Amino acid sequence: VQLQASGGGLVQAGASLTLSCAASGRTFSNYVLGWFRQAPGKEREFVATIGWSGGTYYADSVKGRFTISRDNAKNTVYLQMDSVRPEDTAIYYCAAGQTFATHPKYFGSWGQGTLVTVSS
């Protein structure tokens, strides 16, 4: 499956932003989908994941502020980001895999990333 992330930009702390990731190629509904992020000088880290039936799991750092969702009819996964903080600044990547997991190794397909910058 091919993934294309979009929606990043520059926002102020406390604002909201929605990232989108459009998929093409294979049956979208068969995949577990995830969002990861990588800040400058840091390793890529897990943000959120959503399973085939809509079950979700979040990193503690974003729980209660971010919401992952999927629209199988549109082959798209979303990340609604509310109450953003400067520490949320990173390149955000969407990913697809076959296992409901948080480690990047379980996701075989990756989008190109979209940059989110949060100013204080």
PDB file of N, CA, C and O in Angstrom, residues 7 16 20 26 32 35 37 42 44-45 49 51 55 74 79 99:
ATOM      1  N   GLY A   7      -1.235  17.890   5.563  1.00  0.00           N
ATOM      2  CA  GLY A   7      -1.904  18.636   6.611  1.00  0.00           C
ATOM      3  C   GLY A   7      -0.997  19.320   7.611  1.00  0.00           C
ATOM      4  O   GLY A   7      -1.485  20.040   8.491  1.00  0.00           O
ATOM      5  N   SER A  16      -5.342  23.690  17.084  1.00  0.00           N
ATOM      6  CA  SER A  16      -5.677  22.357  16.575  1.00  0.00           C
ATOM      7  C   SER A  16      -5.204  22.210  15.136  1.00  0.00           C
ATOM      8  O   SER A  16      -5.108  23.194  14.397  1.00  0.00           O
ATOM      9  N   SER A  20      -3.848  14.209   7.529  1.00  0.00           N
ATOM     10  CA  SER A  20      -4.521  13.187   6.743  1.00  0.00           C
ATOM     11  C   SER A  20      -3.477  12.315   6.065  1.00  0.00           C
ATOM     12  O   SER A  20      -2.361  12.763   5.795  1.00  0.00           O
ATOM     13  N   ARG A  26      -3.657  -1.319  -2.166  1.00  0.00           N
ATOM     14  CA  ARG A  26      -4.267  -2.555  -1.690  1.00  0.00           C
ATOM     15  C   ARG A  26      -5.471  -2.237  -0.789  1.00  0.00           C
ATOM     16  O   ARG A  26      -5.747  -1.102  -0.499  1.00  0.00           O
ATOM     17  N   VAL A  32      -3.721  -2.344   9.716  1.00  0.00           N
ATOM     18  CA  VAL A  32      -3.597  -1.531  10.919  1.00  0.00           C
ATOM     19  C   VAL A  32      -2.848  -0.264  10.514  1.00  0.00           C
ATOM     20  O   VAL A  32      -1.870  -0.331   9.756  1.00  0.00           O
ATOM     21  N   TRP A  35       0.347   6.406  13.322  1.00  0.00           N
ATOM     22  CA  TRP A  35       1.058   7.673  13.172  1.00  0.00           C
ATOM     23  C   TRP A  35       2.283   7.632  14.088  1.00  0.00           C
ATOM     24  O   TRP A  35       2.181   7.227  15.259  1.00  0.00           O
ATOM     25  N   ARG A  37       6.139   9.984  14.848  1.00  0.00           N
ATOM     26  CA  ARG A  37       6.746  11.293  14.647  1.00  0.00           C
ATOM     27  C   ARG A  37       8.229  11.240  14.984  1.00  0.00           C
ATOM     28  O   ARG A  37       8.680  10.393  15.749  1.00  0.00           O
ATOM     29  N   LYS A  42      16.124  13.288  17.380  1.00  0.00           N
ATOM     30  CA  LYS A  42      15.521  12.224  18.186  1.00  0.00           C
ATOM     31  C   LYS A  42      15.116  11.059  17.296  1.00  0.00           C
ATOM     32  O   LYS A  42      14.992  11.187  16.081  1.00  0.00           O
ATOM     33  N   ARG A  44      12.522   8.112  15.898  1.00  0.00           N
ATOM     34  CA  ARG A  44      11.112   8.076  15.567  1.00  0.00           C
ATOM     35  C   ARG A  44      10.342   7.441  16.716  1.00  0.00           C
ATOM     36  O   ARG A  44      10.766   6.421  17.270  1.00  0.00           O
ATOM     37  N   GLU A  45       9.201   8.046  17.066  1.00  0.00           N
ATOM     38  CA  GLU A  45       8.428   7.530  18.190  1.00  0.00           C
ATOM     39  C   GLU A  45       6.971   7.327  17.801  1.00  0.00           C
ATOM     40  O   GLU A  45       6.430   8.014  16.930  1.00  0.00           O
ATOM     41  N   THR A  49      -2.276   4.453  17.032  1.00  0.00           N
ATOM     42  CA  THR A  49      -2.577   3.409  16.075  1.00  0.00           C
ATOM     43  C   THR A  49      -4.059   3.072  16.129  1.00  0.00           C
ATOM     44  O   THR A  49      -4.715   3.268  17.157  1.00  0.00           O
ATOM     45  N   GLY A  51      -6.849  -0.058  14.728  1.00  0.00           N
ATOM     46  CA  GLY A  51      -6.956  -1.385  14.156  1.00  0.00           C
ATOM     47  C   GLY A  51      -8.050  -1.490  13.110  1.00  0.00           C
ATOM     48  O   GLY A  51      -8.712  -0.519  12.768  1.00  0.00           O
ATOM     49  N   GLY A  55     -10.426  -0.049  16.925  1.00  0.00           N
ATOM     50  CA  GLY A  55      -9.780   0.069  18.224  1.00  0.00           C
ATOM     51  C   GLY A  55      -8.539   0.945  18.139  1.00  0.00           C
ATOM     52  O   GLY A  55      -7.819   0.903  17.142  1.00  0.00           O
ATOM     53  N   LYS A  74     -12.918   6.158   2.125  1.00  0.00           N
ATOM     54  CA  LYS A  74     -12.048   7.153   1.495  1.00  0.00           C
ATOM     55  C   LYS A  74     -10.586   6.742   1.515  1.00  0.00           C
ATOM     56  O   LYS A  74      -9.712   7.496   1.083  1.00  0.00           O
ATOM     57  N   LEU A  79      -5.310  12.164  11.863  1.00  0.00           N
ATOM     58  CA  LEU A  79      -4.828  12.430  13.211  1.00  0.00           C
ATOM     59  C   LEU A  79      -5.274  13.833  13.584  1.00  0.00           C
ATOM     60  O   LEU A  79      -4.737  14.814  13.064  1.00  0.00           O
ATOM     61  N   THR A  99      -0.096  -5.787  12.120  1.00  0.00           N
ATOM     62  CA  THR A  99      -0.140  -6.111  13.543  1.00  0.00           C
ATOM     63  C   THR A  99      -0.512  -4.871  14.341  1.00  0.00           C
ATOM     64  O   THR A  99       0.030  -3.783  14.096  1.00  0.00           O
TER      65      THR A  99
END
